[in-house]
Tab-separated table of C-alpha atoms and ligand atoms in Angstrom:
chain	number	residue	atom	x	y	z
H	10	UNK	CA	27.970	-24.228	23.922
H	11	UNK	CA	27.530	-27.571	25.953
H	12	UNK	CA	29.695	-27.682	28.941
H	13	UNK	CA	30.943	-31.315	29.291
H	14	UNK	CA	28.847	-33.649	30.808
H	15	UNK	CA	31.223	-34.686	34.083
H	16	UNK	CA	31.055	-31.096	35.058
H	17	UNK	CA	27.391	-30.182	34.882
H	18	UNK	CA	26.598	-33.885	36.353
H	19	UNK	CA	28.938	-33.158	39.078
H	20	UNK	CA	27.776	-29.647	39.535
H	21	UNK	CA	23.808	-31.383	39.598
H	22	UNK	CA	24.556	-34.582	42.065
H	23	UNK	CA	27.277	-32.521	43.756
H	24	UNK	CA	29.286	-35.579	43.234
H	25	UNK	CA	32.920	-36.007	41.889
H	26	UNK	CA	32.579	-38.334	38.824
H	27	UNK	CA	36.265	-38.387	38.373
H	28	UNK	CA	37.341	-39.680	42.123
H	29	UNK	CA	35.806	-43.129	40.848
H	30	UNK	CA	39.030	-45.780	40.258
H	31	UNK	CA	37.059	-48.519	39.028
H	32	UNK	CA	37.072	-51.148	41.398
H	33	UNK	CA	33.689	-52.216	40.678
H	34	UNK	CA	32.373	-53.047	43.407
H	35	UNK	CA	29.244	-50.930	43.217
H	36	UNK	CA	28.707	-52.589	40.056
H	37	UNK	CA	29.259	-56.256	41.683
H	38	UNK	CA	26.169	-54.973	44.174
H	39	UNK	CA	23.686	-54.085	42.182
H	40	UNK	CA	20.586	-55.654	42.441
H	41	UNK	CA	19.759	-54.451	38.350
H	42	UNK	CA	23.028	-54.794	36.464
H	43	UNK	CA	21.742	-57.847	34.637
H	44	UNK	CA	19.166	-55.693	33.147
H	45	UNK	CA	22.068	-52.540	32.549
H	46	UNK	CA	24.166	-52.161	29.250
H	47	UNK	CA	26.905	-50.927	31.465
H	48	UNK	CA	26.037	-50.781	34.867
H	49	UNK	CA	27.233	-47.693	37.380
H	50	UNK	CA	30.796	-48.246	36.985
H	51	UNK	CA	31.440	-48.042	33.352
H	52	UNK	CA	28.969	-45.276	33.159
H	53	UNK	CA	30.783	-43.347	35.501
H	54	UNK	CA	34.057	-43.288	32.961
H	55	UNK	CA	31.725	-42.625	30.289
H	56	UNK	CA	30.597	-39.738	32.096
H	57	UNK	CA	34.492	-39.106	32.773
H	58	UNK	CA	35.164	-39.072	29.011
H	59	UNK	CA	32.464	-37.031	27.471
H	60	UNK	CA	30.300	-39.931	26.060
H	61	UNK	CA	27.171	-37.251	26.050
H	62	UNK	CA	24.777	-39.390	24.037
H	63	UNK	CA	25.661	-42.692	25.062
H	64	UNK	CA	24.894	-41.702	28.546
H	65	UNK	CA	22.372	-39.591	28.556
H	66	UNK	CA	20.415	-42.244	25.769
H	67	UNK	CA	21.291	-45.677	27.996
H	68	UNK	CA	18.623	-47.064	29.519
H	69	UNK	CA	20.554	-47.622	32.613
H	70	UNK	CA	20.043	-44.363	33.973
H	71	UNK	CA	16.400	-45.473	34.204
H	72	UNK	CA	17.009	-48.876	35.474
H	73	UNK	CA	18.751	-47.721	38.553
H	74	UNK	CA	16.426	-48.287	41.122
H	75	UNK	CA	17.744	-45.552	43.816
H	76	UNK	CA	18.395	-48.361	46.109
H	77	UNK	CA	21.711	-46.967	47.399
H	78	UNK	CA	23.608	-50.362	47.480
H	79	UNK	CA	26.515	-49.058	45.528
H	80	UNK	CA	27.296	-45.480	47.369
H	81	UNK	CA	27.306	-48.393	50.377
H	82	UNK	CA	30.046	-50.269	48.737
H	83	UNK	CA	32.157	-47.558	47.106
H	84	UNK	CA	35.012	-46.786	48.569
H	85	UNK	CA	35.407	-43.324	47.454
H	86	UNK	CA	31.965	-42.779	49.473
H	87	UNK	CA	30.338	-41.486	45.526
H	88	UNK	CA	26.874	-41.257	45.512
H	89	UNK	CA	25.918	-43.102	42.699
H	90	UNK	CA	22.139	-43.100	43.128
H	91	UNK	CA	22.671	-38.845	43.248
H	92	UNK	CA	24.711	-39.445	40.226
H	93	UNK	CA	22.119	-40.910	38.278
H	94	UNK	CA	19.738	-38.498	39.214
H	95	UNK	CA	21.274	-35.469	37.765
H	96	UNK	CA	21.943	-37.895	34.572
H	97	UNK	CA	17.888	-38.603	33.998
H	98	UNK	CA	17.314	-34.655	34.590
H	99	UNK	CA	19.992	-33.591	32.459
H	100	UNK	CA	18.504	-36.671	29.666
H	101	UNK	CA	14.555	-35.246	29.984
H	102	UNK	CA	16.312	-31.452	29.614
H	103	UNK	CA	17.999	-32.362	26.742
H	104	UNK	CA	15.607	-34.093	24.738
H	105	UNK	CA	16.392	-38.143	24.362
H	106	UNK	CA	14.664	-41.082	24.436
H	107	UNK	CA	14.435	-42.898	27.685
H	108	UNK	CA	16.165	-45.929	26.469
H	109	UNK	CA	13.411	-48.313	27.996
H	110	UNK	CA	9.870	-48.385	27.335
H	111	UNK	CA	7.427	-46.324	29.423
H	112	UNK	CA	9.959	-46.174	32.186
H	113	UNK	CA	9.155	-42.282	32.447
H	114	UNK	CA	5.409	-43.042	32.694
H	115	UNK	CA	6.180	-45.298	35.829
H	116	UNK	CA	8.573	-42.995	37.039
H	117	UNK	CA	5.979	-40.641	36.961
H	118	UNK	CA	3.244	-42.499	38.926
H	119	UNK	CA	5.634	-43.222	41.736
H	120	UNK	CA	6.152	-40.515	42.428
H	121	UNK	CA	2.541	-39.462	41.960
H	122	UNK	CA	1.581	-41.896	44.803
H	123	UNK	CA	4.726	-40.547	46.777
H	124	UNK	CA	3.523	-37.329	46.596
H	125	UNK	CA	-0.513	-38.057	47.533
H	126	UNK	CA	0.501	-40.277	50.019
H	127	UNK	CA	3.338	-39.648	51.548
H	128	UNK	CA	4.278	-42.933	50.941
H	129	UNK	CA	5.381	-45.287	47.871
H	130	UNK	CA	2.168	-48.208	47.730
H	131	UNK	CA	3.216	-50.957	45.017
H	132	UNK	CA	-0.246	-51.748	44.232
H	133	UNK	CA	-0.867	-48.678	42.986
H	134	UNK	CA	1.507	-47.942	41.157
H	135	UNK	CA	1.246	-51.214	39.500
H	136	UNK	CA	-2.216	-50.916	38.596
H	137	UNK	CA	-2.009	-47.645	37.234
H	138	UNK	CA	1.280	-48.430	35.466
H	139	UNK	CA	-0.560	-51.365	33.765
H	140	UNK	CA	-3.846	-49.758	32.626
H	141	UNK	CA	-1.859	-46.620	31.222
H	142	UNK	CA	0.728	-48.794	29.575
H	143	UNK	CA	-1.682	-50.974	28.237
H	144	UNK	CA	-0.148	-54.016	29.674
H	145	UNK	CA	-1.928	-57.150	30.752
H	146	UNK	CA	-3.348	-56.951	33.960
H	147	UNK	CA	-2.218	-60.349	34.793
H	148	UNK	CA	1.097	-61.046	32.870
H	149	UNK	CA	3.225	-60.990	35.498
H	150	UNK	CA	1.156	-61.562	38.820
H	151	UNK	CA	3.109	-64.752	39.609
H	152	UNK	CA	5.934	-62.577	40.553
H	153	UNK	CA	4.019	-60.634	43.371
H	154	UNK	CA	1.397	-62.980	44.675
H	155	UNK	CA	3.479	-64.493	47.307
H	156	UNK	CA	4.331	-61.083	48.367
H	157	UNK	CA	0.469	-60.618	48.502
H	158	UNK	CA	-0.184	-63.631	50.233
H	159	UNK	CA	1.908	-63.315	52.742
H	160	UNK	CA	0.668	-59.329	53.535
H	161	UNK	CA	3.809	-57.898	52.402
H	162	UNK	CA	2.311	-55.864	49.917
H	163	UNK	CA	-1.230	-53.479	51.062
H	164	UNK	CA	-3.856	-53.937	48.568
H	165	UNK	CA	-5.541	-50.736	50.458
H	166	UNK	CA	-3.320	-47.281	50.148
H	167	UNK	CA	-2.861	-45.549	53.645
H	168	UNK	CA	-1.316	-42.223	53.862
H	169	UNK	CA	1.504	-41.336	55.899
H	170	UNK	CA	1.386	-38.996	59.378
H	171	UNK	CA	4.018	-37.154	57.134
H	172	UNK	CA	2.088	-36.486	53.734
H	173	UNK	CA	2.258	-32.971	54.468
H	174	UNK	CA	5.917	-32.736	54.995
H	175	UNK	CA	6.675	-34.453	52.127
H	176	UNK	CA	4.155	-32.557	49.460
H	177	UNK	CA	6.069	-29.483	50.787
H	178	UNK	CA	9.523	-31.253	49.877
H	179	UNK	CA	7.648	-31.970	46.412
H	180	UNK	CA	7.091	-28.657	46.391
H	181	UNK	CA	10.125	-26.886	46.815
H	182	UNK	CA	11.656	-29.223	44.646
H	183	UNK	CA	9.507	-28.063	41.465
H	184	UNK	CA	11.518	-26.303	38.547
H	185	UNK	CA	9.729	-24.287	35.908
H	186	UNK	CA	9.124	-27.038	33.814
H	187	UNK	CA	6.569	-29.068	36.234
H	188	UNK	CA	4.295	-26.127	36.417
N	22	LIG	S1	32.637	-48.530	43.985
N	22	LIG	FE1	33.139	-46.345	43.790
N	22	LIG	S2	35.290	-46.253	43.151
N	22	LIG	FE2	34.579	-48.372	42.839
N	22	LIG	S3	33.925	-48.421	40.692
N	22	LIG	FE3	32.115	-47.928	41.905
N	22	LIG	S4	32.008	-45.677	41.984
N	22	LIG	FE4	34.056	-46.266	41.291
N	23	LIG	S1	21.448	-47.125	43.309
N	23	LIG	FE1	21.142	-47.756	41.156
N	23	LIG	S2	23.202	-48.139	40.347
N	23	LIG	FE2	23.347	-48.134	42.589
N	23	LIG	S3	23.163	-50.283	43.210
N	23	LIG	FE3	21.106	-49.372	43.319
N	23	LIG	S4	20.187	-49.772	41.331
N	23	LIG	FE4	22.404	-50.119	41.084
């Protein structure tokens, strides 16, 4: 038998779903609601009330870009981003659809580079998100060539003074299933 989704999400982000009294103001701060069927807020009462498949389907749980804004905001000090976390890992467990396409395969590759480097390095992630997506290499390079231009983006990769650290955080962090 399932237990309900508030309790194993709260047990994974160690989180209280049910503290949230929708003032949404983490949902007024996020820098990717415009892109969200329901942004954090609603999908917090959703988690509330039992809504297993809308959730755990929505492509908003892959949207969220761990930036931390809203656990800023929120009065109730919830940790969204932690939130959302246990909600992809309890999605890929149980089988659904991301929601968004090839979101997992860039997922994936940042944390790849995370994990080689030390480091997150846009470039790369963006050029191997492109040729194993089979998207246009230039489609959307208007977007980051000021960033280029003005050296805010390496092209060149350079690893951390902490790579080791962190592969040992990626590795005590595996489960059974990355082996
Ligand atoms: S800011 Fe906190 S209390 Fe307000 S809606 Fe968001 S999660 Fe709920
Ligand atoms: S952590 Fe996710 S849900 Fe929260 S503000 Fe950032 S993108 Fe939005």
């Amino acid at each position: 038998m399932l237990i309900d989704l508030a309790s194993t999400t709260n047990h994974l982000s160690t989180q209280t779903v049910e503290l949230c009294y929708h003032c949404h103001k983490c949902t007024a701060g996020c820098p990717v609601v415009e892109a969200m069927d329901y942004g954090p807020d609603q999908l917090l009462r959703m988690v509330a009330l039992d809504q297993r498949e809308a959730v755990l389907a929505s492509k908003d749980i892959w949207l969220c870009a761990g930036c931390y804004t809203c656990a800023t905001r929120c009065p109730n000090d919830i940790d969204i981003a932690a939130i959302m976390d246990a909600l992809r890992q309890l999605s890929l467990q149980e089988g659904y659809q991301t929601g968004e396409r090839d979101v997992l395969l860039f997922h994936r590759l940042f944390l790849g580079v995370v994990q080689r480097l030390g480091r997150s390095h846009e470039a790369a992630t963006l050029g191997l998100f492109k040729v194993l997506s089979h998207t246009p290499l230039m489609n959307d390079m208007g977007a980051g060539a000021g960033l280029f231009l003005r050296g805010k983006v390496p092209v060149l990769p350079k690893r951390s003074g902490a790579a080791k650290e962190v592969r040992a955080i990626f590795k005590e962090c595996r489960t059974p299933d990355d082996q």
